[in-house]
Tab-separated table of C-alpha atoms in Angstrom:
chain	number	residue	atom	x	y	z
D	1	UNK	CA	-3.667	-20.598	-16.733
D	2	UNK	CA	-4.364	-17.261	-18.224
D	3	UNK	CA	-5.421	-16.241	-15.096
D	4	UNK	CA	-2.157	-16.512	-13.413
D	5	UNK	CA	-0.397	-15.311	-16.102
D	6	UNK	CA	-1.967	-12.029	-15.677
D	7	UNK	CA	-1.409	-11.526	-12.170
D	8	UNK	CA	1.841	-12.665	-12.800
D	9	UNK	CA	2.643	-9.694	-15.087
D	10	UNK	CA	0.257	-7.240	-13.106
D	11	UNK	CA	2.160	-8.144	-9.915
D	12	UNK	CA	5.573	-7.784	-11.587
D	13	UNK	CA	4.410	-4.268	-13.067
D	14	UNK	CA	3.205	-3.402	-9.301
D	15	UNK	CA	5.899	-4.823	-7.028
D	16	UNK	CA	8.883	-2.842	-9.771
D	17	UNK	CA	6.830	0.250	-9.064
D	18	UNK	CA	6.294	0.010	-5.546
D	19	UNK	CA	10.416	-0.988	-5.738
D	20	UNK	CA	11.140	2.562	-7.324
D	21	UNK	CA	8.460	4.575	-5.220
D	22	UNK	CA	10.459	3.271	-2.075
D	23	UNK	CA	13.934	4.306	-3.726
D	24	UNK	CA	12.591	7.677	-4.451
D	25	UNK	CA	11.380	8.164	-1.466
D	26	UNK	CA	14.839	7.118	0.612
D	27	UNK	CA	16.738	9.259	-1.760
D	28	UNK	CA	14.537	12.576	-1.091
D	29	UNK	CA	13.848	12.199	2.317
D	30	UNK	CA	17.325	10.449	3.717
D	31	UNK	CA	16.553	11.681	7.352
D	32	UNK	CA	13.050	10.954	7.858
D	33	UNK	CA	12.397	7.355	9.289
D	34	UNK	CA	8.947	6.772	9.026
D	35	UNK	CA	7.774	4.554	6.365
D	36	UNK	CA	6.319	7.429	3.982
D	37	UNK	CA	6.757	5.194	0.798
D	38	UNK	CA	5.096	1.823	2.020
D	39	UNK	CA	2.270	4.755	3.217
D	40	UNK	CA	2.341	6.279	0.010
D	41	UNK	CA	1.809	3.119	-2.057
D	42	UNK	CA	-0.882	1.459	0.838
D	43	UNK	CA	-2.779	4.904	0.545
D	44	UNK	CA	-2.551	5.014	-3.484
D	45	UNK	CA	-3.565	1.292	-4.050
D	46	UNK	CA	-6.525	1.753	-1.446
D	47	UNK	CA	-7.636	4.987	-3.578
D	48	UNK	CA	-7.015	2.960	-7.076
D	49	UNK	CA	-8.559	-0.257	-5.893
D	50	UNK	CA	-11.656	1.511	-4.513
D	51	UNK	CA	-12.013	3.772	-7.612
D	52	UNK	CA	-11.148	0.465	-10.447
D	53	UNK	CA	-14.050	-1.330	-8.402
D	54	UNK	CA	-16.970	1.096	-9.526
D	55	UNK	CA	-16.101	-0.012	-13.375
D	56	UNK	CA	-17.374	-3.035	-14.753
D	57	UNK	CA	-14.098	-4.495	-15.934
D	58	UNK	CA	-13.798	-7.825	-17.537
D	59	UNK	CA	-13.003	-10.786	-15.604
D	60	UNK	CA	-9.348	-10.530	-17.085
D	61	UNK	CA	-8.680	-6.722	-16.990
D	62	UNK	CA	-9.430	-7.053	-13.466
D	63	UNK	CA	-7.292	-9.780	-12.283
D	64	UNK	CA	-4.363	-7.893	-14.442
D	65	UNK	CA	-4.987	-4.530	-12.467
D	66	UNK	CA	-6.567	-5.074	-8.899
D	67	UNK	CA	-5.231	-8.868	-8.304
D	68	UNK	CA	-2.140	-8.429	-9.839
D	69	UNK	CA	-0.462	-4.682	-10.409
D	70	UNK	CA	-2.304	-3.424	-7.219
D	71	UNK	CA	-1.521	-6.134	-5.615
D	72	UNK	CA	2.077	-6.049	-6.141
D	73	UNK	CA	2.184	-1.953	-5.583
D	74	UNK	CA	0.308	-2.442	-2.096
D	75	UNK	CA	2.206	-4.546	0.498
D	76	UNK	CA	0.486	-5.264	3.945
D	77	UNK	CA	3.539	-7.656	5.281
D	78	UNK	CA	5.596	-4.973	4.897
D	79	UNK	CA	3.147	-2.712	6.910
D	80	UNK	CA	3.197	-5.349	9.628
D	81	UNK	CA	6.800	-5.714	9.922
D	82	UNK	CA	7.290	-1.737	9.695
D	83	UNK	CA	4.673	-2.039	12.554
D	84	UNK	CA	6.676	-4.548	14.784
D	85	UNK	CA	9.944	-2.753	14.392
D	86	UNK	CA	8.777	0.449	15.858
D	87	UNK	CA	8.029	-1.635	18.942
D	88	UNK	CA	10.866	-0.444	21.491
D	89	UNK	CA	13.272	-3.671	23.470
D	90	UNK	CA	10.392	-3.660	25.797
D	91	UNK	CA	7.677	-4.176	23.462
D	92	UNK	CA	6.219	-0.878	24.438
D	93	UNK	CA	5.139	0.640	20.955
D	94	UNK	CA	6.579	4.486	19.886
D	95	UNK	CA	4.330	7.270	19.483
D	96	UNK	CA	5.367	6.125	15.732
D	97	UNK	CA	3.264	3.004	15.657
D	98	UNK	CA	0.149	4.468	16.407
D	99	UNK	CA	0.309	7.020	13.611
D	100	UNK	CA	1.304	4.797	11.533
D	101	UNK	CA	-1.132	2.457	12.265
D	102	UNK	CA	-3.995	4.740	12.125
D	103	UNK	CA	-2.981	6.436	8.969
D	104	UNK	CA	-2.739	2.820	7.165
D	105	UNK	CA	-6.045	1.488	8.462
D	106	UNK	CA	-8.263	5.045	8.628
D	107	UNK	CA	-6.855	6.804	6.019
D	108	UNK	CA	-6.402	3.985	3.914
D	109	UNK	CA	-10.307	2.877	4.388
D	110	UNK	CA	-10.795	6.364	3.268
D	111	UNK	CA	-8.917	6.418	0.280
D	112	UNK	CA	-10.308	2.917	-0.682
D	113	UNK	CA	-14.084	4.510	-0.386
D	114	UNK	CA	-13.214	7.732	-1.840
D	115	UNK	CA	-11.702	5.681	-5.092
D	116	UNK	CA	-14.842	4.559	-5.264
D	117	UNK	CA	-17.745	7.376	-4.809
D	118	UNK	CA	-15.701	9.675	-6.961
């Protein structure tokens, strides 16, 4: 029970932040139409989760801040949807959706490893 009470609270604490990174970014960049904040957090939670694993945490420390705030922050549905609606009427994906697939998947396997070797 504790268990999910912790990711409970961690995801809360990550999904509100990933709620106001996304609001920042739409305010300060109105015109751009990429998803830079759903990169933003993806690249940051890859970075954090990769760096967090390299400590040895307690069971419940971890659940609270990888399971459940990183969790939260990071959102990989999003990604996907983000992903299907830059395919154009004729399913034929934008320049777009290869970027932005390679940046979440390379650069986010990179951030993920450098978290952790730093």
């Amino acid at each position: 029970m504790i268990k999910i009470l912790l990711v409970l609270l961690g995801g809360g604490v990550g999904a509100v932040l990933r709620g106001l990174i996304t609001n920042l970014f739409k305010k300060s960049f109105p015109k751009v139409t990429f998803p830079l904040a759903t990169t933003v957090v993806n690249l940051v939670g890859c970075f954090l989760i990769g760096y967090i694993s390299q400590f040895d945490l307690n069971d419940s420390l971890k659940t609270l801040i990888v399971t459940g705030m990183l969790g939260g922050l990071t959102t990989f549905s999003t990604m996907m949807y983000e992903l299907i609606q830059m395919l154009n009427d004729d399913n034929k994906p934008s320049p777009y959706f290869y970027i932005y697939a390679l940046v979440q998947f390379v650069l986010g396997l990179l951030c993920c490893l450098l978290g952790y070797y730093v």
